[in-house]
XYZ file of C-alpha atoms in Angstrom:
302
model
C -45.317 3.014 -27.292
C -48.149 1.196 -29.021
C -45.417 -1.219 -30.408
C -43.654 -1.441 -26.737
C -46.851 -2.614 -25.210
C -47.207 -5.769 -27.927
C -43.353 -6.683 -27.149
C -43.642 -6.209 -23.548
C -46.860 -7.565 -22.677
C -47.162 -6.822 -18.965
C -44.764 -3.780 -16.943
C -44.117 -6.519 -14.287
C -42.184 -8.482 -17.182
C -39.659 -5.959 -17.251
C -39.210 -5.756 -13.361
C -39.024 -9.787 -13.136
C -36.747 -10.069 -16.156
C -34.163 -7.043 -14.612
C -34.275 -8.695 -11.322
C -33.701 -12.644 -12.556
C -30.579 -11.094 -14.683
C -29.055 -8.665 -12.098
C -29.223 -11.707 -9.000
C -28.329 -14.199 -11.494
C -31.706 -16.491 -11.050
C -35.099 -17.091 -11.445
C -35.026 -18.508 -7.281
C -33.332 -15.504 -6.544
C -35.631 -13.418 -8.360
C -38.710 -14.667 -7.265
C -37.571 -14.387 -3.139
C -36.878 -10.592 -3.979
C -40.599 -9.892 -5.967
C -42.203 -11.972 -3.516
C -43.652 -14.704 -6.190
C -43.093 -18.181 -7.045
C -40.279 -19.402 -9.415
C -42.422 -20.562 -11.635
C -44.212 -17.062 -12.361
C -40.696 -15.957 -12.772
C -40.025 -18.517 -15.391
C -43.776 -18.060 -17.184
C -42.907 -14.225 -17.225
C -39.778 -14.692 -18.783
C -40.390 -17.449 -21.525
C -43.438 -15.222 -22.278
C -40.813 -11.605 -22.251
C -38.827 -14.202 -24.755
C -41.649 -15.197 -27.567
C -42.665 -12.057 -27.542
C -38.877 -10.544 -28.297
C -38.556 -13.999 -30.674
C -34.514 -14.162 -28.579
C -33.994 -16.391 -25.988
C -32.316 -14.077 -22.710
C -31.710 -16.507 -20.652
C -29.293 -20.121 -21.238
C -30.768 -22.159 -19.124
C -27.983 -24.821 -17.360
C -28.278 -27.194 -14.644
C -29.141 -25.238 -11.424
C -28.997 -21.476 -12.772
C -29.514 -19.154 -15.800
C -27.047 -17.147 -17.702
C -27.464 -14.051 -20.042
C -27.134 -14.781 -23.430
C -25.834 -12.375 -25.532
C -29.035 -10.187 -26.863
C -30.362 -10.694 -22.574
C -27.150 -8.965 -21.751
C -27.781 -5.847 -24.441
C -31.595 -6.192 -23.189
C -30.207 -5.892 -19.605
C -28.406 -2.915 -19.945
C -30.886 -1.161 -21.688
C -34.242 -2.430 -19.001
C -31.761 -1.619 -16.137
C -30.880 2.302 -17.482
C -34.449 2.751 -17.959
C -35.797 1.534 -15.009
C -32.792 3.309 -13.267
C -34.418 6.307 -15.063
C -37.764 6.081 -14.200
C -36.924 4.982 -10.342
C -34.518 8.366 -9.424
C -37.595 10.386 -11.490
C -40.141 8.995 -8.717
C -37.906 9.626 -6.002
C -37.667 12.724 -6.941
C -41.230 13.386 -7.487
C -41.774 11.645 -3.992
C -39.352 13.676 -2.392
C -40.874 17.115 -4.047
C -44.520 16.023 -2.475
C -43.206 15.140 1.031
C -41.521 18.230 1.159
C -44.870 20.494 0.814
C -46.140 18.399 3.609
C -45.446 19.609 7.019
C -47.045 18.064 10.374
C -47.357 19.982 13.419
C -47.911 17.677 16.519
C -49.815 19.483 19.097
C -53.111 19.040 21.563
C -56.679 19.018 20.416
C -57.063 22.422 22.185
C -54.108 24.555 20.420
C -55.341 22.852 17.132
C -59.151 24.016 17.206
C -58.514 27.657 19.211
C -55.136 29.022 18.318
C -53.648 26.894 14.480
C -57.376 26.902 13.090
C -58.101 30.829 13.519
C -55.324 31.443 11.961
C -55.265 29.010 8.566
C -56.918 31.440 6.628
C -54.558 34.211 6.542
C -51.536 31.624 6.214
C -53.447 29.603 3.288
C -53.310 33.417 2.057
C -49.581 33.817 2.569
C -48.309 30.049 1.479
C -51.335 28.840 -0.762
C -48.475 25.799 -1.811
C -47.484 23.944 1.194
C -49.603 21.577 2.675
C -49.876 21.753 6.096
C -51.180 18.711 8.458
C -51.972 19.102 11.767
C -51.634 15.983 13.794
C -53.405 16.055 17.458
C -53.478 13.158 20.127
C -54.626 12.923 23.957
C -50.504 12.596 24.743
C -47.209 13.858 23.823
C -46.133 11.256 21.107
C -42.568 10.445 20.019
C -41.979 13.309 16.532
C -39.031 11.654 16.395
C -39.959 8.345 15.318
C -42.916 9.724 13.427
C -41.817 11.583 10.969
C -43.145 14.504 12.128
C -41.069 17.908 11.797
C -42.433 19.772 14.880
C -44.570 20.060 17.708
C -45.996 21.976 20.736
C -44.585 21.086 24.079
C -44.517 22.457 27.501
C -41.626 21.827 29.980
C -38.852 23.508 30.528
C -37.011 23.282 27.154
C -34.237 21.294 27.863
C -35.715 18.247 25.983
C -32.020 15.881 24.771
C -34.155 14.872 21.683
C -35.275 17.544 20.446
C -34.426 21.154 19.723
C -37.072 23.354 21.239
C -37.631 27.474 20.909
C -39.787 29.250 23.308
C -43.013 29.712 22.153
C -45.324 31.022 24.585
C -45.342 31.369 28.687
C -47.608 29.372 30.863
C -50.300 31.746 32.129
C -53.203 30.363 33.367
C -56.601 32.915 34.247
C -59.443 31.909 35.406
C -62.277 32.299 32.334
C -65.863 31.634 32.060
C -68.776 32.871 29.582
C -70.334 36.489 29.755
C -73.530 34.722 30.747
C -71.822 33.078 32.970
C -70.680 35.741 35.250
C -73.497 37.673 35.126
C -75.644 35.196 36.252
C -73.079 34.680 38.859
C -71.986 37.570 39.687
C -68.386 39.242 39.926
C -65.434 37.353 42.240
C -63.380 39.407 44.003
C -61.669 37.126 46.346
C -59.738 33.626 45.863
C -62.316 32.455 48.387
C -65.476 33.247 46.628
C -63.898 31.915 43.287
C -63.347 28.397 45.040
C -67.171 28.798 45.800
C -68.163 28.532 42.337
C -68.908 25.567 39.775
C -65.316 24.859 38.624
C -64.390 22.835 35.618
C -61.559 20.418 36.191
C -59.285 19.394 33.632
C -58.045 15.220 34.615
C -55.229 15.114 31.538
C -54.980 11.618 32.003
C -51.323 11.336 29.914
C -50.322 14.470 30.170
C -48.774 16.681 33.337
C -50.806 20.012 34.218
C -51.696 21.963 36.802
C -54.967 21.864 38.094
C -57.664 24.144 40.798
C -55.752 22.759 43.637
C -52.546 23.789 41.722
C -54.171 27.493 41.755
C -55.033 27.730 44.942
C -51.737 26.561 46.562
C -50.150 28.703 44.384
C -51.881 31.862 45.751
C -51.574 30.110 49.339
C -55.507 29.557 50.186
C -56.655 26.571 52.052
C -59.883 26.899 50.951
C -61.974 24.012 50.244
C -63.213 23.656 46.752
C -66.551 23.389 45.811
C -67.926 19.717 45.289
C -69.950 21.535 42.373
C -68.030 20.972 39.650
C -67.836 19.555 36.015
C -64.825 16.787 35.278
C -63.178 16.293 31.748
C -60.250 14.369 30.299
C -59.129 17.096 27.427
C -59.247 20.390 27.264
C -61.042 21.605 24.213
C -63.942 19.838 26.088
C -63.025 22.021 28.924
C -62.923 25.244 26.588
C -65.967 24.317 24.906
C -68.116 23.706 28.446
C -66.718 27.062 29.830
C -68.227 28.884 26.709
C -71.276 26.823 27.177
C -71.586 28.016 30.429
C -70.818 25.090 32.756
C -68.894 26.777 34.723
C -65.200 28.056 35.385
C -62.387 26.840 33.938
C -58.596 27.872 34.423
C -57.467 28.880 31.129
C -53.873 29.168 29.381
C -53.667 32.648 27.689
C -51.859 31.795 24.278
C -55.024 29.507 23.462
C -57.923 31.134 24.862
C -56.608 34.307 22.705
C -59.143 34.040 20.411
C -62.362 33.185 22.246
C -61.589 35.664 24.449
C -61.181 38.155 21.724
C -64.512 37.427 20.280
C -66.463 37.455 23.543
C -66.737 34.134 23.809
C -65.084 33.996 27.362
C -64.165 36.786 29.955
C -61.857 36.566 32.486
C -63.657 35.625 35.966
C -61.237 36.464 38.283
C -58.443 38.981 37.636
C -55.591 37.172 38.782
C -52.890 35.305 37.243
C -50.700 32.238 37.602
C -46.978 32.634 35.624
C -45.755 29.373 36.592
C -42.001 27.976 35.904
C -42.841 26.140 32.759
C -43.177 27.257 29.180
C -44.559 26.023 25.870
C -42.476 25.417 23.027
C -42.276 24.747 19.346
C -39.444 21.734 19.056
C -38.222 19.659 16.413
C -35.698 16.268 16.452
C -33.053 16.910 17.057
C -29.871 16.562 13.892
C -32.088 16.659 11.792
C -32.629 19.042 8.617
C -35.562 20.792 8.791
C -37.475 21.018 5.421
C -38.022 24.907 3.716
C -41.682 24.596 4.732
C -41.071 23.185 7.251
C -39.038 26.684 8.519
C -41.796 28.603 7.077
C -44.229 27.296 8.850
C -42.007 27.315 11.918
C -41.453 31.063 11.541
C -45.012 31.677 11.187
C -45.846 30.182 13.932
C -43.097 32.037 16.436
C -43.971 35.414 14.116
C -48.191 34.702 15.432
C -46.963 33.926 19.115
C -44.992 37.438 19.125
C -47.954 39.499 17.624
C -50.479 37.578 19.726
C-alpha cells in the first residue's frame, strides 16, 4: 500500500481519472466532480508522471484512452466498483439498526422513555430514535418507519394498527386533591382550577369537549392554567396547578407511581383511537417490526 500511495498521490486522482475515461472528457469530467477542467487536467498529467504512461491521447476537442489508460481503466473502475457496493452495503447494514418512531412530546417522555430500559435489555443492538414535534409530520416523506397517530385509522397513506383507545380522566396530584378536596359531581369539577390543553396544530378534545360530552351546561371556571403541549400540561398537573384531563395509555405511568390520581371518577371513551402506522407499500425493516411488536406487545400488557 506504501508503494500505491507514491504512484497514486492523492485518492481523488483515481475518482477524476475513472470519471474523465468512463464520460470520455476532462469537460465532462469536471461538470460531474463539480471542479474546473483544469484541476481535471493537473490531476491527470500528475496520475501520468507518477505512472511514467501517458492515459490519455490528447486530440483536438477530446481525449482518448491509450492503450495502458484502457488496462488502467478497467482495473480503477473494478476496484472502485468494489469498494462502492462494500459501502453501500455497510450503509445499508447501519440504517437498518436505526429505527425512528414519530410521536408527541408527551408519549415520548411518559409512556417510550419508562420503558427503554427493559427494551435496551431485550434488543441491546438496534438503535432506536425517537423523533417528537408540536404536529403530525409527513413519515412518509421523512424517512421515518412509524409513528403514533390518533384518528380513526383509515389513513390512505399509511397502514395503521390499533394501538390504544382514547380515554380521557380527569387527573391531578395527591396534594392536589387533598388540598381540594374530593369531586363528586361534574358541577363541582367545573368549579375547580382546570388546565387547558390549546394544541395549536393538532385536533383534541378539550374541558368544553368533557362537559358536552356528559351533557352539563355548566360554566367553567375562569381559574385556570393555559398551555400549548401536553407534557407541559402533565408536568403542571403533577406540580399541582391544577386539573388536567388526561389520556390513560400515557398517564400509565405517573399514575402508577403516585404521581397523579384520578380527580373525578368518570370517563370519556370517545370515537377515536390511537395508532401505530407506517407508509404505506413500503417494506418495513426487521427492527423496524421488532420494535413495532414491542410496542403493540407494551400497549396489550399496559
Amino acid at each position: 500500500m506504501s508503494n500505491l500511495k507514491k504512484l497514486v498521490a492523492s485518492p481523488s486522482a483515481l475518482f477524476t481519472f475513472e470519471a474523465a475515461a468512463r464520460l470520455g472528457g476532462f469537460k465532462l469530467a469536471a461538470n460531474e466532480l463539480g471542479v474546473t477542467q483544469a484541476a481535471v487536467s493537473f490531476a491527470i498529467k500528475t496520475l501520468e508522471q507518477n505512472l511514467g504512461v501517458q492515459l490519455f491521447r490528447r486530440e483536438h476537442k477530446h481525449v482518448k484512452l491509450s492503450d495502458a489508460g484502457d488496462k488502467f481503466y478497467a482495473d480503477v473502475s473494478m476496484g472502485l466498483g468494489h469498494i462502492g457496493r462494500s459501502a453501500e452495503e455497510l450503509r445499508s447494514m447501519s440504517l437498518d439498526q436505526l429505527v425512528t418512531l414519530s410521536c408527541s412530546t408527551a408519549f415520548a417522555g411518559h409512556w417510550v422513555i419508562p420503558r427503554l430500559p427493559s427494551f435496551r435489555v431485550e434488543h441491546p443492538g438496534i438503535d432506536f430514535r425517537i423523533q417528537t414535534s408540536d404536529k403530525d409530520i409527513d413519515i412518509m416523506h421523512s424517512k421515518i418507519e412509524r409513528g403514533i397517530r390518533r384518528g380513526n385509522g383509515r389513513w390512505p397513506e399509511y397502514e395503521s394498527e390499533l394501538f390504544a383507545p382514547e380515554e380521557l380522566i380527569p387527573v391531578c396530584s395527591p396534594t392536589f386533591l387533598i388540598d381540594n378536596g374530593p369531586i363528586d359531581t361534574v358541577e363541582e369539577l367545573a368549579l375547580r382550577k382546570l388546565i387547558h390543553l390549546e394544541e395549536p396544530f393538532r385536533p383534541r378534545p378539550n374541558w368544553s369537549d368533557w362537559f358536552k360530552h356528559f351533557q352539563s351546561n355548566v360554566k367553567i371556571s375562569t381559574e385556570r392554567l393555559r398551555l400549548n403541549d401536553y407534557a407541559l400540561v402533565v408536568q403542571a398537573a403533577i406540580g399541582g396547578q391544577g386539573i388536567a384531563l388526561g389520556w390513560s395509555h400515557i398517564l400509565e405511568y405517573p399514575m402508577h407511581h403516585g404521581l397523579l390520581v384520578t380527580a373525578y371518577q368518570e370517563k370519556w371513551r370517545t370515537d377515536q383511537n390511537f395508532y401505530i402506522v407506517s407508509p404505506r407499500n413500503s417494506t418495513l425493516s426487521k427492527n423496524g417490526q421488532i420494535i413495532r411488536d414491542w410496542i403493540l406487545r407494551e400497549a396489550i400488557s399496559s
